[in-house]
Coordinates of C-alpha atoms in Angstrom, one line a residue:
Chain K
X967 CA 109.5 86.5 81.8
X968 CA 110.9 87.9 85.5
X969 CA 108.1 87.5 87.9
X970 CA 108.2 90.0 90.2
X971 CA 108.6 89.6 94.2
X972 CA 106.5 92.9 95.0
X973 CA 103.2 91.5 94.0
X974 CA 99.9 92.6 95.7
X975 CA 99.7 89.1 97.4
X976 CA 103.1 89.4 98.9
X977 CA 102.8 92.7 100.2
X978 CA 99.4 92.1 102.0
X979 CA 101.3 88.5 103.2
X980 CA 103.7 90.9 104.9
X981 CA 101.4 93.2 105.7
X982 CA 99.5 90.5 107.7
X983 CA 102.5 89.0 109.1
X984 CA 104.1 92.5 110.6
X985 CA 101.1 93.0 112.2
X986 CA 101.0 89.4 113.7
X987 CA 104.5 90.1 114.9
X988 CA 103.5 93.6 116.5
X989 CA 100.8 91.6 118.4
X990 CA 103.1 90.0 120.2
X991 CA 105.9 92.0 120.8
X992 CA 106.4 92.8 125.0
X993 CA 104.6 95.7 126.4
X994 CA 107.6 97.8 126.7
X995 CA 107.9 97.6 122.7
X996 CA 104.4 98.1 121.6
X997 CA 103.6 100.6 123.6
X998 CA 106.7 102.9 121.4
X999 CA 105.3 101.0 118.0
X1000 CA 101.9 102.4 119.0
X1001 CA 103.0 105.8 120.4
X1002 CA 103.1 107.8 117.5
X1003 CA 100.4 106.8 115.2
X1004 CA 97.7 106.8 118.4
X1005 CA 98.9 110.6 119.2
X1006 CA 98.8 111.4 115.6
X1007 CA 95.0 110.0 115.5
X1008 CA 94.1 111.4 119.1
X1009 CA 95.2 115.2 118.1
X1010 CA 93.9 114.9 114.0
X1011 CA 90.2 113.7 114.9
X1012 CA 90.6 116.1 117.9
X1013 CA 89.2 119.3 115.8
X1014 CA 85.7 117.3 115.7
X1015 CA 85.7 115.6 118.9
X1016 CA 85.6 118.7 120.8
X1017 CA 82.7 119.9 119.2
X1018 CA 81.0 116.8 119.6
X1019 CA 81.5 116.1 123.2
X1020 CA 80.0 119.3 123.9
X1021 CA 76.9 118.8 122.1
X1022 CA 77.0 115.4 123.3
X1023 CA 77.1 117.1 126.5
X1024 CA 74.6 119.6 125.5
X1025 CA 72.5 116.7 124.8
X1026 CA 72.6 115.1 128.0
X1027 CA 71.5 118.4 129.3
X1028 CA 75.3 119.9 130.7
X1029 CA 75.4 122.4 128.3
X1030 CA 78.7 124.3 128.5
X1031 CA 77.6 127.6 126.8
X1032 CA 75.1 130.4 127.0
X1033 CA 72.6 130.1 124.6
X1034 CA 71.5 133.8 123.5
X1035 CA 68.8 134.0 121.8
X1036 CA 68.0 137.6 119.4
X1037 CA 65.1 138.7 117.5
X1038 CA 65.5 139.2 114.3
X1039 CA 64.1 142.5 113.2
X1040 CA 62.3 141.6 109.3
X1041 CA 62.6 145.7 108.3
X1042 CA 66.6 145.6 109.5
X1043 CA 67.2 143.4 106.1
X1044 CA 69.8 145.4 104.6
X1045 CA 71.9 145.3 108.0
X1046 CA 71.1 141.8 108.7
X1047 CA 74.3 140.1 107.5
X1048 CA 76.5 142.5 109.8
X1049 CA 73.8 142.1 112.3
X1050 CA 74.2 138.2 112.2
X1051 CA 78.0 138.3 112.6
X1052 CA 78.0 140.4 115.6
X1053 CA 75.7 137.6 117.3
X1054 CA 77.9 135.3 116.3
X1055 CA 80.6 136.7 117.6
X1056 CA 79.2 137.7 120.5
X1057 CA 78.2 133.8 121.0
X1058 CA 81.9 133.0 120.5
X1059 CA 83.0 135.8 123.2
X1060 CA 80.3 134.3 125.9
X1061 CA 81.6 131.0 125.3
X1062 CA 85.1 131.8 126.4
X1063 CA 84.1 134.0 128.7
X1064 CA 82.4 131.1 130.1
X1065 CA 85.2 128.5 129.9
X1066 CA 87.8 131.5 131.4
X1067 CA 85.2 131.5 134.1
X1068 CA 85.2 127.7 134.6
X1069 CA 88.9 127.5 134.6
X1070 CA 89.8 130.4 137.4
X1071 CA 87.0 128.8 139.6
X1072 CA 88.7 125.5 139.1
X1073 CA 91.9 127.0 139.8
X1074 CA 90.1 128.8 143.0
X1075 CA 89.1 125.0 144.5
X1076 CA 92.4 123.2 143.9
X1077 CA 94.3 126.1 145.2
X1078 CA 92.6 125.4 148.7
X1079 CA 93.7 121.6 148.4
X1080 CA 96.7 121.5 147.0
X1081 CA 100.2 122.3 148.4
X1082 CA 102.6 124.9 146.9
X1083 CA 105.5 124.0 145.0
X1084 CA 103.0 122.8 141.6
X1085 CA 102.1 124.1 138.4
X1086 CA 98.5 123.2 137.1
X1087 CA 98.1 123.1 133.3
X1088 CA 94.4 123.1 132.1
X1089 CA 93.6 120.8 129.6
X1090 CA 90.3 120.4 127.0
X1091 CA 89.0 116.7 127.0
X1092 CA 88.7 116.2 123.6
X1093 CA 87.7 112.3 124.0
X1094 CA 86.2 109.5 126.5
X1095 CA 86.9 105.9 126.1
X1096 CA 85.1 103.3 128.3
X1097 CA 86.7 99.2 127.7
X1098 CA 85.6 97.1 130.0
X1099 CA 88.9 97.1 132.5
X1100 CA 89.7 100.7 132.0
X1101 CA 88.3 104.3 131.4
X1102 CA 90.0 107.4 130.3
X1103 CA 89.9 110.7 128.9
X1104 CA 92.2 112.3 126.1
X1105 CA 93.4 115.9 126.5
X1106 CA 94.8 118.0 124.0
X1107 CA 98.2 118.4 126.2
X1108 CA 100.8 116.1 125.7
X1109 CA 105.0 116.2 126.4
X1110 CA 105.1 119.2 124.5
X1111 CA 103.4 120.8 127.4
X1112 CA 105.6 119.0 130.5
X1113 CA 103.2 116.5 131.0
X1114 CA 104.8 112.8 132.3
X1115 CA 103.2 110.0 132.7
X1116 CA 102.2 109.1 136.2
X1117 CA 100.9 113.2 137.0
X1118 CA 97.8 113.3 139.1
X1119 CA 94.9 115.4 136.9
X1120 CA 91.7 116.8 138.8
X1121 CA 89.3 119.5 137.8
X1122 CA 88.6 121.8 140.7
X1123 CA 89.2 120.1 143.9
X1124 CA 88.0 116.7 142.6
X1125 CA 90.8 113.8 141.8
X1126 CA 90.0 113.0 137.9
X1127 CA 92.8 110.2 137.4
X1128 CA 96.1 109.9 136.2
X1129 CA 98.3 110.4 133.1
X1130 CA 98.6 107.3 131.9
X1131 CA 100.2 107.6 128.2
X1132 CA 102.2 110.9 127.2
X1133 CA 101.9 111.7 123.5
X1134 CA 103.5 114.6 121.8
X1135 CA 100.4 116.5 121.4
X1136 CA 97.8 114.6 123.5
X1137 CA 97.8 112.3 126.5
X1138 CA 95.2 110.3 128.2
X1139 CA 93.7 110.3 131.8
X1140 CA 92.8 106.8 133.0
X1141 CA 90.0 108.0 135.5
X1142 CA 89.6 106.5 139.1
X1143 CA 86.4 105.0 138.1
X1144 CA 88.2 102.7 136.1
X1145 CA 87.4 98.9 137.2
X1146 CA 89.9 97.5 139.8
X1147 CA 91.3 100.8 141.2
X1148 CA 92.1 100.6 144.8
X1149 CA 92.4 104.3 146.6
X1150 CA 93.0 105.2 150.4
X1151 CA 90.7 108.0 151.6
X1152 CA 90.0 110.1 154.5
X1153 CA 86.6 111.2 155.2
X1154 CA 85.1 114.3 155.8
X1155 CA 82.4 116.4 156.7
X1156 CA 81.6 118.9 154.0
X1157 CA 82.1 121.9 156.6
X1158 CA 85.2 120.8 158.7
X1159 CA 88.7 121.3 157.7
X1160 CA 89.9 117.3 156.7
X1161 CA 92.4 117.5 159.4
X1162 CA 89.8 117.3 162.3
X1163 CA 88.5 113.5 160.9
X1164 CA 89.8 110.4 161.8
X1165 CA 88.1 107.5 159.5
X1166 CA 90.2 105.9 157.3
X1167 CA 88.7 104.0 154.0
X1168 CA 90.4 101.8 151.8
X1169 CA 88.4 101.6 148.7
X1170 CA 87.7 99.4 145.8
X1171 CA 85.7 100.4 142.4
X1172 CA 83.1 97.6 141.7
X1173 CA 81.9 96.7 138.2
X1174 CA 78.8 96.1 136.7
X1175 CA 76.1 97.2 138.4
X1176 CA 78.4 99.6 140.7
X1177 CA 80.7 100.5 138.1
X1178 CA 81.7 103.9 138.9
X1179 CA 81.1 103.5 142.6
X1180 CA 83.5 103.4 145.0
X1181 CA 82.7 100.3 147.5
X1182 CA 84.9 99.7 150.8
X1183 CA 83.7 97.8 154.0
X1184 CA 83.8 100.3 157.4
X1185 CA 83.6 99.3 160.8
X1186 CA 80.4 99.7 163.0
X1187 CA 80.4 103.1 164.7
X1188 CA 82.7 104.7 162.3
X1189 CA 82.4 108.2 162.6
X1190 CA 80.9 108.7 159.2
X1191 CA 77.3 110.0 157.4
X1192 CA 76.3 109.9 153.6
X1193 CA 77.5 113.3 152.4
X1194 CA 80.9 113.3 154.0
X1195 CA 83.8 113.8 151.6
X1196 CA 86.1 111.6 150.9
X1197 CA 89.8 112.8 150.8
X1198 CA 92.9 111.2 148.9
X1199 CA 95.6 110.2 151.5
X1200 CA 97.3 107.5 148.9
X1201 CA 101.0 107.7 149.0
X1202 CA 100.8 105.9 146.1
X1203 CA 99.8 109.1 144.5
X1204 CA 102.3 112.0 144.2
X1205 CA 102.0 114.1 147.0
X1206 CA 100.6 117.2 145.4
X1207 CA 97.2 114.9 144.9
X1208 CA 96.7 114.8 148.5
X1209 CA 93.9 116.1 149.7
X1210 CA 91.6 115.8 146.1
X1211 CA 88.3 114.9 146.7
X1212 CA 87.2 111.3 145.2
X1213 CA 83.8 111.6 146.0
X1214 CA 80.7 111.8 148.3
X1215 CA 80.1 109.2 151.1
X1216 CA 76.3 108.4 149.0
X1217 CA 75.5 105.2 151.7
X1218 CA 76.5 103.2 154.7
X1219 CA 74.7 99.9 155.1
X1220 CA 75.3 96.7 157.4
X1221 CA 77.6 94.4 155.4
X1222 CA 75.7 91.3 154.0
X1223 CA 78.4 89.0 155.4
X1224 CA 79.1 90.4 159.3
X1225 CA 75.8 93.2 159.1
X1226 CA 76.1 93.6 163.1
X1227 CA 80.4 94.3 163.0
X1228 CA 80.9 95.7 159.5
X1229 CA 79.1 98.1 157.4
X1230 CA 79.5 98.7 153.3
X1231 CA 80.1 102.3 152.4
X1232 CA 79.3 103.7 149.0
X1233 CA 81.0 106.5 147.5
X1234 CA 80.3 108.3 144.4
X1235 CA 82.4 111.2 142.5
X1236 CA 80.2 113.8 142.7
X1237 CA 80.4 115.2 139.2
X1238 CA 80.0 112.3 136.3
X1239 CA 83.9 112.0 135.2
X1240 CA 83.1 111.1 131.2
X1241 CA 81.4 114.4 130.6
X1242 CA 83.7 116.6 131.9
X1243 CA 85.4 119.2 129.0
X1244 CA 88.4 121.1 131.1
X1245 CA 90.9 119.3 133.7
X1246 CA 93.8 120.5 135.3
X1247 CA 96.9 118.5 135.3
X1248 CA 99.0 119.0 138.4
X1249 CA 102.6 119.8 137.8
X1250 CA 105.9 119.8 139.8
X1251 CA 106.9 123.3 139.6
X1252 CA 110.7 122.9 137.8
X1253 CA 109.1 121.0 135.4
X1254 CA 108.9 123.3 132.0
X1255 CA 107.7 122.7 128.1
Chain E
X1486 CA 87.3 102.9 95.2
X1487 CA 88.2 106.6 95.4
X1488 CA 89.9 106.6 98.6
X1489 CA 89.6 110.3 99.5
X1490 CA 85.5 109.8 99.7
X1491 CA 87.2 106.5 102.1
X1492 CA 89.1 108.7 104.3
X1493 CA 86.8 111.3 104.7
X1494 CA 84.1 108.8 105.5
X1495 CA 86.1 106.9 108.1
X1496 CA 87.8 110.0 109.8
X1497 CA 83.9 111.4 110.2
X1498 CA 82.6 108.3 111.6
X1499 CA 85.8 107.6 114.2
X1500 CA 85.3 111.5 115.5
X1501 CA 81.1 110.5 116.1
X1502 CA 82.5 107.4 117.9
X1503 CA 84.4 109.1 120.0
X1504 CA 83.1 112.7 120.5
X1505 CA 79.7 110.9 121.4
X1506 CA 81.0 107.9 123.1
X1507 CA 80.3 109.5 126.3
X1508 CA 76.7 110.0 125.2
X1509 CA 76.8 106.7 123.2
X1510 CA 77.8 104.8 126.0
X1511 CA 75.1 102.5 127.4
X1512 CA 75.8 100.6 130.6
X1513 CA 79.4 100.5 129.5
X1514 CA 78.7 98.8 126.1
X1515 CA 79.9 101.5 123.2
X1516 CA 79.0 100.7 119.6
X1517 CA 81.2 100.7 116.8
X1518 CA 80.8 102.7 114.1
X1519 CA 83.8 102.0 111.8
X1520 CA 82.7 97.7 111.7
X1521 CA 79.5 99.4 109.4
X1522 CA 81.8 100.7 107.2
X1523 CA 84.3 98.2 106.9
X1524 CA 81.5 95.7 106.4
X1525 CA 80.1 97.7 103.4
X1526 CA 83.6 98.3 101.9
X1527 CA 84.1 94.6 101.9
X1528 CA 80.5 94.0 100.2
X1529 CA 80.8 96.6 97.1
X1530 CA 84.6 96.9 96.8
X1531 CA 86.7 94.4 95.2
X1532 CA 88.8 91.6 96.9
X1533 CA 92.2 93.9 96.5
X1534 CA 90.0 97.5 97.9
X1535 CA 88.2 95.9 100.7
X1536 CA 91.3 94.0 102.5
X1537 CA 93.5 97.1 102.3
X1538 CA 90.2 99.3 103.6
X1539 CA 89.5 96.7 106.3
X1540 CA 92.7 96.7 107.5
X1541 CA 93.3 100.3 107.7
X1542 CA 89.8 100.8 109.7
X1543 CA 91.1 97.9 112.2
X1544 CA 94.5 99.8 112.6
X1545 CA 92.6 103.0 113.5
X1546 CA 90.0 100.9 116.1
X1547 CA 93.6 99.3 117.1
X1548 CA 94.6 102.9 118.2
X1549 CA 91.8 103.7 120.1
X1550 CA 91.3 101.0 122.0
X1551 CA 93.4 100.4 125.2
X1552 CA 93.7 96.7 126.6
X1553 CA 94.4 98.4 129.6
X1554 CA 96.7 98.5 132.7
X1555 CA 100.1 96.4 132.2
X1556 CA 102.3 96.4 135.4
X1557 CA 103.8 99.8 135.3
X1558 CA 101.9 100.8 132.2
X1559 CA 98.9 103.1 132.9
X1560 CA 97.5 102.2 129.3
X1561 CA 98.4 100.1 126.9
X1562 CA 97.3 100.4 123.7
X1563 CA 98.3 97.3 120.9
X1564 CA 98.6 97.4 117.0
X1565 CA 97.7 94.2 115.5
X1566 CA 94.5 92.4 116.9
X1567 CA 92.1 94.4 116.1
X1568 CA 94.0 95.0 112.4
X1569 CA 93.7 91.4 112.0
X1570 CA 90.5 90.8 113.6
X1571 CA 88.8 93.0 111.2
X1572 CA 91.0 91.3 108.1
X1573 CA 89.3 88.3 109.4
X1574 CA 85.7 89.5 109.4
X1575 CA 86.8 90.8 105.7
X1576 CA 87.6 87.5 104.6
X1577 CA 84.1 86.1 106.1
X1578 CA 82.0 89.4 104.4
X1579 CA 84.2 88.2 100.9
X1580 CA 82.9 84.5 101.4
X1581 CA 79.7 84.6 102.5
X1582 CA 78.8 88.0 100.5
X1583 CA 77.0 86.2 97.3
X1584 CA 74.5 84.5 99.7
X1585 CA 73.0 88.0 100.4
X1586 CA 71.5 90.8 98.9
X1587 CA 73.7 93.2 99.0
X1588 CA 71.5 96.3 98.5
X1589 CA 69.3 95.4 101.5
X1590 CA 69.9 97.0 105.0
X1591 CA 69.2 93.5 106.0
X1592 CA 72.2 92.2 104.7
X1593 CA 73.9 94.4 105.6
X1594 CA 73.2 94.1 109.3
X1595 CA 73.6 90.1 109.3
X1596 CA 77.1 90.5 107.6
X1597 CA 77.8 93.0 110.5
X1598 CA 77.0 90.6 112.9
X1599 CA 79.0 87.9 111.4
X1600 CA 81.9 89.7 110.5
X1601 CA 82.1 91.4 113.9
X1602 CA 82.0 87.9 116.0
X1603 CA 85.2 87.2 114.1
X1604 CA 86.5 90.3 114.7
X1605 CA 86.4 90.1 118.1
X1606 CA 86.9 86.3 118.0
X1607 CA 90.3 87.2 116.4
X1608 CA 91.1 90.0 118.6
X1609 CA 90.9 88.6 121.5
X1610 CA 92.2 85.5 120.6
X1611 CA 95.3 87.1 120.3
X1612 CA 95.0 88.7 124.1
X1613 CA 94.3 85.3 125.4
X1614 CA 97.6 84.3 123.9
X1615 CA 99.5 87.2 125.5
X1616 CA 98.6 86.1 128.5
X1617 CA 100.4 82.5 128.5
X1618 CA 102.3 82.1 131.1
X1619 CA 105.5 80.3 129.0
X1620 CA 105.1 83.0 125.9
X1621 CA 105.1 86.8 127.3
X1622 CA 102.6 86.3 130.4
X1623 CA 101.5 89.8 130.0
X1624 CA 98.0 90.0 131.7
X1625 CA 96.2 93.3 132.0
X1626 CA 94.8 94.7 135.3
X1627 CA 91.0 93.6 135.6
X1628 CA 91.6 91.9 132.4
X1629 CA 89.5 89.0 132.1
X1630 CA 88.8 87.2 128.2
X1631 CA 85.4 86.6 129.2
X1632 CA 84.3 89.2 130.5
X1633 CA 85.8 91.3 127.3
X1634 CA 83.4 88.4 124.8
X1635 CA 80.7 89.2 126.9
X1636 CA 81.1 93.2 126.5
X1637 CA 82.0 93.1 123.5
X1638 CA 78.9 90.7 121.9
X1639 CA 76.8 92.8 123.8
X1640 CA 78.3 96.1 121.8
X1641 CA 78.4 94.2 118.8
X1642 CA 74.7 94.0 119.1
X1643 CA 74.2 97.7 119.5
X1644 CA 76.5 98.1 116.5
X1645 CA 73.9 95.6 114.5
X1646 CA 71.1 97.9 115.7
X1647 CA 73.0 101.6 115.0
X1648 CA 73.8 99.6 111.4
X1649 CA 70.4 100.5 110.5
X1650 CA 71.3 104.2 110.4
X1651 CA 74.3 104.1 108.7
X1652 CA 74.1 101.5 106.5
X1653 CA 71.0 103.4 105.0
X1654 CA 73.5 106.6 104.7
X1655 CA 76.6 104.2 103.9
X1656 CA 74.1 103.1 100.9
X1657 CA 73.2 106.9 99.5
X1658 CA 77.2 107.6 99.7
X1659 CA 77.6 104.5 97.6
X1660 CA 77.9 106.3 94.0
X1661 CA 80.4 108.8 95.2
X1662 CA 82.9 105.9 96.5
X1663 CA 82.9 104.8 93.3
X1664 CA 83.0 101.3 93.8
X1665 CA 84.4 99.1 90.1
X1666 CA 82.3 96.9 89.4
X1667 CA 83.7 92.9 90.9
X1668 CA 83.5 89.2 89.0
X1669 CA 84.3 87.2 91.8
X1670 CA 86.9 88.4 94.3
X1671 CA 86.5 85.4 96.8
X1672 CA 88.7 83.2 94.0
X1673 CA 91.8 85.8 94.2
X1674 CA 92.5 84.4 97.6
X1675 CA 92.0 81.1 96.4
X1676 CA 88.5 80.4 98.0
X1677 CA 86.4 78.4 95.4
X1678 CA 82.6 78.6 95.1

């Protein structure tokens, strides 16, 4: 009697011992092995993700559509099927009159920032991810659309991140309130043009109890209040992300260490990054789909 | 097992983890909702069922976890620890799964708990080791193994307490998974009671 090689104890054996193999394959490998499947994932949950974030969203009290509310007439009973599609409908319309809306205003505010020579794409967020070193967004535009890895992505005039994987379908956004990022700002009053102000920030993203504020050490008499803006002048970033806003100057205190020479500045973003739904990634302009 | 009911399952609790991971998210600690699942697989479904099942559900939180930054790599995302962190955990539920009462939500929740400190025992094990400097010396950005324990253990904990929920709805679902009925799995992979 032949005993057979392909028995269930084999296959999970190799199974198991692919998968320990994968583990420690170099970066530049995995991240190809891994490709694929994690855009195949990203875009086939992405149907009931979206819906989610937004009630999600909704729940947290950012709803990002018009609630309409009509009385239902109890003689009209005949006509009340028609009569409950039509307010459907009409919810469906509002809603995407609402996120047209969102999208030209955003286009509006970057247009003021950024330089010419760009494309912006806009983008639905379709899912957040917070690990402890890292925090990003997935959007529901991937290669297919132009998008590279490395392309700044902000919604309005605000920075949102970077593209940090490029799918087919989707890619992901690793946000500058991820732990460890280091960004050069400029600040600025609300009301004056950024090219009238002179202080220059380097700024580090602290964890735990100031994750998701920006935290750099200023100089006594710097020429800065809470509520300036703060300005992206990183030339580490492509060039069509100069200018984004990173956030709002929220304090300046003396600096526990040298409190009479030094001061620590707190900046926020001013809109909370993990619940946005639209972004706009920023484009070079001969770049095409 | 009918694993259509399996897929569905899964594929509806990955989209709640992350469509409401944002509103889910506490203090960045963000539960799990497939290590539920793959715990209750592993306690009704045979040896053969639950390993494949756990394996599968570790591939997919494989692909939506990123370790991070790596050099010029914004993101990195890795196939394998978690998949074999969660094959671990299986092998602990098929063990120590005759000591409880299955049925209970109790038991449920404690075999959570177990299972998921291998998990993530496992997984990050296999970080750690990446980061060797004579083997690949790959080290993400603001990576640190504690810190990830730390995070993690904390999560697993909200995972224990969000088990409640789901187990309770994992446990009215359990007739349509059609689950055969199992002698003694544990002694197909040669562990002896």
């Amino acid at each position: 009697m032949k005993s057979s090689v392909l028995t269930h104890k084999n296959l999970l054996v190799f199974v198991l011992t692919v998968a320990m193999v994968v583990s420690f394959l170099p970066v530049k490998i995995a991240r190809h092995v891994a490709a694929w499947p994690r855009d195949f994932v990203a875009a086939a949950i992405a149907p009931l993700t979206q819906p989610l974030r937004k009630v999600g969203n909704a729940i947290r009290g950012e709803s990002s559509f018009v609630q309409v509310g009509f009385p239902i007439n109890a003689q009209a009973i005949t006509t009340q099927e028609s009569y409950l599609e039509l307010i459907a409908y009409t919810r469906q319309l509002q809603e995407q009159l609402n996120q047209a809306r969102q999208i030209i205003t955003q286009l509006g505010e970057l247009r003021r920032v950024v330089i010419d020579g760009v494309r912006l794409l806009p983008a639905e967020v379709i899912a957040y991810q917070s690990d402890t070193n890292i925090e990003r967004l997935t959007i529901n535009r991937g290669k297919n659309h132009g998008i590279v890895e490395g392309m700044p992505v902000a919604n309005g005039a605000h920075l949102v991140g970077r593209i940090s994987f490029a799918g087919a379908k989707t890619s992901t956004v690793k946000l500058i309130t991820s732990p460890g990022t280091r960004l050069v700002v400029r600040t600025a009053s609300p009301i004056m043009p950024v090219s009238q102000h002179e202080a220059l920030l380097q700024l580090i993203v602290g964890h735990d109890a100031n994750r998701g504020v920006f935290v750099a050490r200023g100089d006594q008499g710097d020429p800065i209040v809470a509520g300036d803006l703060a300005h992206l002048v990183d030339d580490r970033w492509p060039s069509s992300a100069m200018g984004l806003i990173v956030g709002k100057v929220l304090s300046i205190e003396p600096d526990a260490k040298t409190p009479l020479l030094r001061t620590q500045v707190r900046i926020v973003p001013m809109y909370p990054l993990s619940r946005l739904n639209q972004v706009l990634v920023i484009l070079p302009e001969e770049v095409s789909p | 097992m009918r694993w259509f009911v399996f897929a569905i399952v899964a594929y509806v609790l990955l989209a709640l983890q992350v469509g409401f991971a944002s509103l889910l998210t506490v203090q960045g600690m963000q539960p799990s909702l497939l290590l539920p699942l793959a715990v209750f697989i592993a306690l009704h479904a045979n040896g053969r069922t639950a390993a494949w099942a756990c394996m599968l559900i570790g591939l997919l939180a494989d692909l939506e976890t990123s370790i991070g930054s790596l050099g010029a790599f914004g993101d990195v995302t890795l196939i394998g620890p978690l998949l074999l962190g969660y094959f671990a955990g299986f092998w602990v539920v098929a063990v120590l799964r005759g000591m409880v009462v299955r049925e209970t939500l109790l038991g449920h929740v404690t075999l959570v708990v177990i299972a998921g400190t291998f998990v993530h025992l496992v997984s990050v094990a296999i970080l750690v080791i990446r980061t060797i400097p004579w083997l690949l010396n790959e080290r993400p950005e603001a990576w640190s193994a504690s810190d990830v324990l730390f995070t993690r253990f904390l999560s697993l904990a909200y995972t224990a307490f969000l088990t409640f929920p789901i187990g309770y709805f994992l446990a009215r679902l359990k007739p349509i998974f059609g689950f055969e009925p199992t002698k003694n799995p544990a002694a197909r992979y040669g562990i002896r009671r």
